[in-house]
Amino acid sequence: KPVFHNKPFAWLMRKAYFFISYNRRVIMPSGTEGPALNIRYRVLYLLFTWLTVSAILTRCAPALMPGGGPYREFLICGGQIVFQGVVIALYRPDKYWDYLGNMMTISLVGALLLLLPFPAKPWFVCVVMLMFLEHLRRTRLLQLNYLPTITWILYRLIVLYAIS
């Protein structure tokens, strides 16, 4: 009880609650409306997922694709957000924040799955397939066609070609 009466702790927990609450539609989409979009919390969510995914991939990358510096995955992941952001802004600007949040949730789940102790390359292929299927499901829930999925894959192929 004393911990919850501590003002800094209560403030932090309130902020954490709002962070999750305002992003729950992109964390676990259901196809129904949730709370109104709060741009500040969505940007924080995108930053959080970008940094987390990039850090995990930096740790896992040497087993999958040797070479590259410590910031390679941060640039690749950040580039994906920018690339897909431009695509969605041109294609369906009304879905911009929802799509980017969903895309980064897929990346976060994929990165977390890569932390499981399975053989690196076969497990990576499985994770990529799961991410692809989830991307298709989420774009369908957002009522988008295949364009975001095609450009999502295209970006990864361009990056793979550039770093190999």
PDB file of C-alpha atoms in Angstrom:
ATOM      1  CA  LYS A   1       0.000   0.000   0.000  1.00  0.00           C
ATOM      2  CA  PRO A   2       2.757   2.567   0.739  1.00  0.00           C
ATOM      3  CA  VAL A   3       4.190   2.078  -2.754  1.00  0.00           C
ATOM      4  CA  PHE A   4       0.904   3.012  -4.418  1.00  0.00           C
ATOM      5  CA  HIS A   5       0.589   6.131  -2.279  1.00  0.00           C
ATOM      6  CA  ASN A   6       4.014   7.289  -3.415  1.00  0.00           C
ATOM      7  CA  LYS A   7       3.312  10.215  -5.787  1.00  0.00           C
ATOM      8  CA  PRO A   8       6.158   9.565  -8.276  1.00  0.00           C
ATOM      9  CA  PHE A   9       5.238   5.871  -8.496  1.00  0.00           C
ATOM     10  CA  ALA A  10       1.528   6.676  -8.945  1.00  0.00           C
ATOM     11  CA  TRP A  11       2.400   9.215 -11.672  1.00  0.00           C
ATOM     12  CA  LEU A  12       4.585   6.666 -13.479  1.00  0.00           C
ATOM     13  CA  MET A  13       1.898   3.973 -13.275  1.00  0.00           C
ATOM     14  CA  ARG A  14      -0.731   6.399 -14.590  1.00  0.00           C
ATOM     15  CA  LYS A  15       1.517   7.240 -17.549  1.00  0.00           C
ATOM     16  CA  ALA A  16       2.153   3.518 -18.195  1.00  0.00           C
ATOM     17  CA  TYR A  17      -1.590   2.873 -18.090  1.00  0.00           C
ATOM     18  CA  PHE A  18      -2.287   5.617 -20.652  1.00  0.00           C
ATOM     19  CA  PHE A  19       0.624   4.431 -22.820  1.00  0.00           C
ATOM     20  CA  ILE A  20      -0.882   0.941 -23.046  1.00  0.00           C
ATOM     21  CA  SER A  21      -4.497   2.105 -23.172  1.00  0.00           C
ATOM     22  CA  TYR A  22      -4.002   4.522 -26.058  1.00  0.00           C
ATOM     23  CA  ASN A  23      -2.057   1.894 -28.021  1.00  0.00           C
ATOM     24  CA  ARG A  24      -4.178  -1.172 -27.285  1.00  0.00           C
ATOM     25  CA  ARG A  25      -5.772  -1.102 -30.760  1.00  0.00           C
ATOM     26  CA  VAL A  26      -2.351  -1.617 -32.329  1.00  0.00           C
ATOM     27  CA  ILE A  27      -1.051  -3.981 -29.664  1.00  0.00           C
ATOM     28  CA  MET A  28      -4.024  -6.339 -29.926  1.00  0.00           C
ATOM     29  CA  PRO A  29      -6.355  -5.322 -32.771  1.00  0.00           C
ATOM     30  CA  SER A  30      -9.919  -6.539 -32.744  1.00  0.00           C
ATOM     31  CA  GLY A  31     -11.461  -4.644 -35.625  1.00  0.00           C
ATOM     32  CA  THR A  32     -13.545  -2.555 -33.219  1.00  0.00           C
ATOM     33  CA  GLU A  33     -12.958   1.018 -32.189  1.00  0.00           C
ATOM     34  CA  GLY A  34     -10.905   1.770 -29.112  1.00  0.00           C
ATOM     35  CA  PRO A  35      -9.994   5.038 -27.399  1.00  0.00           C
ATOM     36  CA  ALA A  36      -9.343   8.085 -29.545  1.00  0.00           C
ATOM     37  CA  LEU A  37      -5.871   8.329 -31.012  1.00  0.00           C
ATOM     38  CA  ASN A  38      -3.351  10.208 -28.900  1.00  0.00           C
ATOM     39  CA  ILE A  39      -0.482  11.154 -31.205  1.00  0.00           C
ATOM     40  CA  ARG A  40       1.966  11.681 -28.323  1.00  0.00           C
ATOM     41  CA  TYR A  41       1.424   8.170 -26.954  1.00  0.00           C
ATOM     42  CA  ARG A  42       1.547   6.660 -30.465  1.00  0.00           C
ATOM     43  CA  VAL A  43       4.860   8.374 -31.203  1.00  0.00           C
ATOM     44  CA  LEU A  44       6.196   7.146 -27.848  1.00  0.00           C
ATOM     45  CA  TYR A  45       5.010   3.637 -28.754  1.00  0.00           C
ATOM     46  CA  LEU A  46       6.749   3.822 -32.135  1.00  0.00           C
ATOM     47  CA  LEU A  47       9.967   5.020 -30.476  1.00  0.00           C
ATOM     48  CA  PHE A  48       9.746   2.313 -27.803  1.00  0.00           C
ATOM     49  CA  THR A  49       9.168  -0.466 -30.335  1.00  0.00           C
ATOM     50  CA  TRP A  50      11.828   0.868 -32.717  1.00  0.00           C
ATOM     51  CA  LEU A  51      14.475   0.956 -29.984  1.00  0.00           C
ATOM     52  CA  THR A  52      13.471  -2.420 -28.518  1.00  0.00           C
ATOM     53  CA  VAL A  53      13.287  -4.220 -31.867  1.00  0.00           C
ATOM     54  CA  SER A  54      16.575  -2.684 -33.010  1.00  0.00           C
ATOM     55  CA  ALA A  55      18.346  -3.678 -29.794  1.00  0.00           C
ATOM     56  CA  ILE A  56      17.078  -7.269 -30.017  1.00  0.00           C
ATOM     57  CA  LEU A  57      17.997  -7.552 -33.696  1.00  0.00           C
ATOM     58  CA  THR A  58      21.445  -6.109 -33.003  1.00  0.00           C
ATOM     59  CA  ARG A  59      21.916  -8.978 -30.554  1.00  0.00           C
ATOM     60  CA  CYS A  60      20.533 -11.623 -32.956  1.00  0.00           C
ATOM     61  CA  ALA A  61      21.920 -10.302 -36.265  1.00  0.00           C
ATOM     62  CA  PRO A  62      25.413 -11.843 -36.112  1.00  0.00           C
ATOM     63  CA  ALA A  63      23.888 -15.357 -36.193  1.00  0.00           C
ATOM     64  CA  LEU A  64      21.751 -14.474 -39.210  1.00  0.00           C
ATOM     65  CA  MET A  65      23.737 -11.924 -41.205  1.00  0.00           C
ATOM     66  CA  PRO A  66      27.336 -11.344 -40.089  1.00  0.00           C
ATOM     67  CA  GLY A  67      28.925  -7.960 -40.513  1.00  0.00           C
ATOM     68  CA  GLY A  68      27.555  -4.498 -40.039  1.00  0.00           C
ATOM     69  CA  GLY A  69      28.077  -2.133 -37.180  1.00  0.00           C
ATOM     70  CA  PRO A  70      26.230  -1.846 -33.908  1.00  0.00           C
ATOM     71  CA  TYR A  71      23.807   0.703 -35.367  1.00  0.00           C
ATOM     72  CA  ARG A  72      22.891  -1.195 -38.540  1.00  0.00           C
ATOM     73  CA  GLU A  73      19.656  -2.618 -37.140  1.00  0.00           C
ATOM     74  CA  PHE A  74      18.622   0.760 -35.730  1.00  0.00           C
ATOM     75  CA  LEU A  75      18.998   2.283 -39.198  1.00  0.00           C
ATOM     76  CA  ILE A  76      17.208  -0.594 -40.925  1.00  0.00           C
ATOM     77  CA  CYS A  77      14.292  -0.585 -38.497  1.00  0.00           C
ATOM     78  CA  GLY A  78      14.019   3.203 -38.496  1.00  0.00           C
ATOM     79  CA  GLY A  79      14.203   3.171 -42.285  1.00  0.00           C
ATOM     80  CA  GLN A  80      11.280   0.735 -42.375  1.00  0.00           C
ATOM     81  CA  ILE A  81       9.162   3.147 -40.325  1.00  0.00           C
ATOM     82  CA  VAL A  82      10.030   6.043 -42.642  1.00  0.00           C
ATOM     83  CA  PHE A  83       9.580   3.982 -45.839  1.00  0.00           C
ATOM     84  CA  GLN A  84       6.225   2.519 -44.820  1.00  0.00           C
ATOM     85  CA  GLY A  85       5.174   5.876 -43.376  1.00  0.00           C
ATOM     86  CA  VAL A  86       5.652   7.508 -46.780  1.00  0.00           C
ATOM     87  CA  VAL A  87       3.747   4.682 -48.508  1.00  0.00           C
ATOM     88  CA  ILE A  88       0.795   4.912 -46.108  1.00  0.00           C
ATOM     89  CA  ALA A  89       0.807   8.729 -46.126  1.00  0.00           C
ATOM     90  CA  LEU A  90       0.462   8.663 -49.913  1.00  0.00           C
ATOM     91  CA  TYR A  91      -1.921   5.697 -50.079  1.00  0.00           C
ATOM     92  CA  ARG A  92      -4.223   6.023 -47.048  1.00  0.00           C
ATOM     93  CA  PRO A  93      -3.296   8.978 -44.807  1.00  0.00           C
ATOM     94  CA  ASP A  94      -6.326   8.271 -42.604  1.00  0.00           C
ATOM     95  CA  LYS A  95      -4.714   4.960 -41.577  1.00  0.00           C
ATOM     96  CA  TYR A  96      -1.204   6.385 -41.045  1.00  0.00           C
ATOM     97  CA  TRP A  97      -0.874   6.118 -37.256  1.00  0.00           C
ATOM     98  CA  ASP A  98      -2.865   2.884 -36.949  1.00  0.00           C
ATOM     99  CA  TYR A  99      -0.833   1.142 -39.653  1.00  0.00           C
ATOM    100  CA  LEU A 100       2.549   2.218 -38.261  1.00  0.00           C
ATOM    101  CA  GLY A 101       1.538   1.082 -34.776  1.00  0.00           C
ATOM    102  CA  ASN A 102       0.388  -2.299 -36.090  1.00  0.00           C
ATOM    103  CA  MET A 103       3.526  -2.719 -38.210  1.00  0.00           C
ATOM    104  CA  MET A 104       5.785  -2.029 -35.247  1.00  0.00           C
ATOM    105  CA  THR A 105       3.816  -4.407 -33.026  1.00  0.00           C
ATOM    106  CA  ILE A 106       4.445  -7.129 -35.616  1.00  0.00           C
ATOM    107  CA  SER A 107       8.152  -6.242 -35.570  1.00  0.00           C
ATOM    108  CA  LEU A 108       8.227  -6.292 -31.775  1.00  0.00           C
ATOM    109  CA  VAL A 109       6.576  -9.712 -31.565  1.00  0.00           C
ATOM    110  CA  GLY A 110       8.921 -11.040 -34.260  1.00  0.00           C
ATOM    111  CA  ALA A 111      11.983  -9.720 -32.435  1.00  0.00           C
ATOM    112  CA  LEU A 112      10.803 -11.222 -29.140  1.00  0.00           C
ATOM    113  CA  LEU A 113      10.285 -14.586 -30.853  1.00  0.00           C
ATOM    114  CA  LEU A 114      13.886 -14.458 -32.088  1.00  0.00           C
ATOM    115  CA  LEU A 115      15.014 -14.470 -28.460  1.00  0.00           C
ATOM    116  CA  LEU A 116      13.726 -18.029 -28.040  1.00  0.00           C
ATOM    117  CA  PRO A 117      16.509 -20.625 -28.018  1.00  0.00           C
ATOM    118  CA  PHE A 118      15.923 -22.319 -31.377  1.00  0.00           C
ATOM    119  CA  PRO A 119      18.406 -22.883 -34.232  1.00  0.00           C
ATOM    120  CA  ALA A 120      18.907 -19.399 -35.651  1.00  0.00           C
ATOM    121  CA  LYS A 121      18.278 -19.662 -39.391  1.00  0.00           C
ATOM    122  CA  PRO A 122      15.391 -22.181 -39.448  1.00  0.00           C
ATOM    123  CA  TRP A 123      13.668 -20.341 -36.596  1.00  0.00           C
ATOM    124  CA  PHE A 124      14.214 -17.021 -38.361  1.00  0.00           C
ATOM    125  CA  VAL A 125      12.378 -18.345 -41.437  1.00  0.00           C
ATOM    126  CA  CYS A 126       9.455 -19.460 -39.242  1.00  0.00           C
ATOM    127  CA  VAL A 127       9.319 -16.075 -37.516  1.00  0.00           C
ATOM    128  CA  VAL A 128       9.354 -14.231 -40.851  1.00  0.00           C
ATOM    129  CA  MET A 129       6.462 -16.375 -42.111  1.00  0.00           C
ATOM    130  CA  LEU A 130       4.469 -15.704 -38.925  1.00  0.00           C
ATOM    131  CA  MET A 131       5.157 -11.981 -39.264  1.00  0.00           C
ATOM    132  CA  PHE A 132       4.025 -12.058 -42.903  1.00  0.00           C
ATOM    133  CA  LEU A 133       0.760 -13.793 -42.007  1.00  0.00           C
ATOM    134  CA  GLU A 134       0.145 -11.387 -39.125  1.00  0.00           C
ATOM    135  CA  HIS A 135       0.858  -8.419 -41.406  1.00  0.00           C
ATOM    136  CA  LEU A 136      -1.757  -9.697 -43.853  1.00  0.00           C
ATOM    137  CA  ARG A 137      -4.279 -10.184 -41.019  1.00  0.00           C
ATOM    138  CA  ARG A 138      -3.733  -6.732 -39.568  1.00  0.00           C
ATOM    139  CA  THR A 139      -3.878  -4.935 -42.931  1.00  0.00           C
ATOM    140  CA  ARG A 140      -7.155  -6.744 -43.584  1.00  0.00           C
ATOM    141  CA  LEU A 141      -8.498  -5.491 -40.226  1.00  0.00           C
ATOM    142  CA  LEU A 142      -7.415  -1.975 -41.197  1.00  0.00           C
ATOM    143  CA  GLN A 143      -9.215  -2.430 -44.529  1.00  0.00           C
ATOM    144  CA  LEU A 144      -6.044  -1.950 -46.546  1.00  0.00           C
ATOM    145  CA  ASN A 145      -5.247  -4.000 -49.626  1.00  0.00           C
ATOM    146  CA  TYR A 146      -1.957  -5.776 -50.323  1.00  0.00           C
ATOM    147  CA  LEU A 147       0.053  -2.623 -51.087  1.00  0.00           C
ATOM    148  CA  PRO A 148       1.409  -2.164 -47.522  1.00  0.00           C
ATOM    149  CA  THR A 149       2.442  -5.832 -47.382  1.00  0.00           C
ATOM    150  CA  ILE A 150       4.103  -5.662 -50.800  1.00  0.00           C
ATOM    151  CA  THR A 151       6.070  -2.531 -49.872  1.00  0.00           C
ATOM    152  CA  TRP A 152       6.898  -4.010 -46.449  1.00  0.00           C
ATOM    153  CA  ILE A 153       8.509  -7.007 -48.192  1.00  0.00           C
ATOM    154  CA  LEU A 154      10.048  -4.817 -50.907  1.00  0.00           C
ATOM    155  CA  TYR A 155      11.835  -2.694 -48.302  1.00  0.00           C
ATOM    156  CA  ARG A 156      13.303  -5.802 -46.657  1.00  0.00           C
ATOM    157  CA  LEU A 157      14.472  -7.164 -50.024  1.00  0.00           C
ATOM    158  CA  ILE A 158      16.115  -3.839 -50.896  1.00  0.00           C
ATOM    159  CA  VAL A 159      17.905  -3.768 -47.525  1.00  0.00           C
ATOM    160  CA  LEU A 160      18.977  -7.407 -47.854  1.00  0.00           C
ATOM    161  CA  TYR A 161      20.417  -6.696 -51.296  1.00  0.00           C
ATOM    162  CA  ALA A 162      22.189  -3.563 -50.031  1.00  0.00           C
ATOM    163  CA  ILE A 163      23.868  -5.264 -47.053  1.00  0.00           C
ATOM    164  CA  SER A 164      24.817  -8.520 -48.762  1.00  0.00           C
TER     165      SER A 164
END
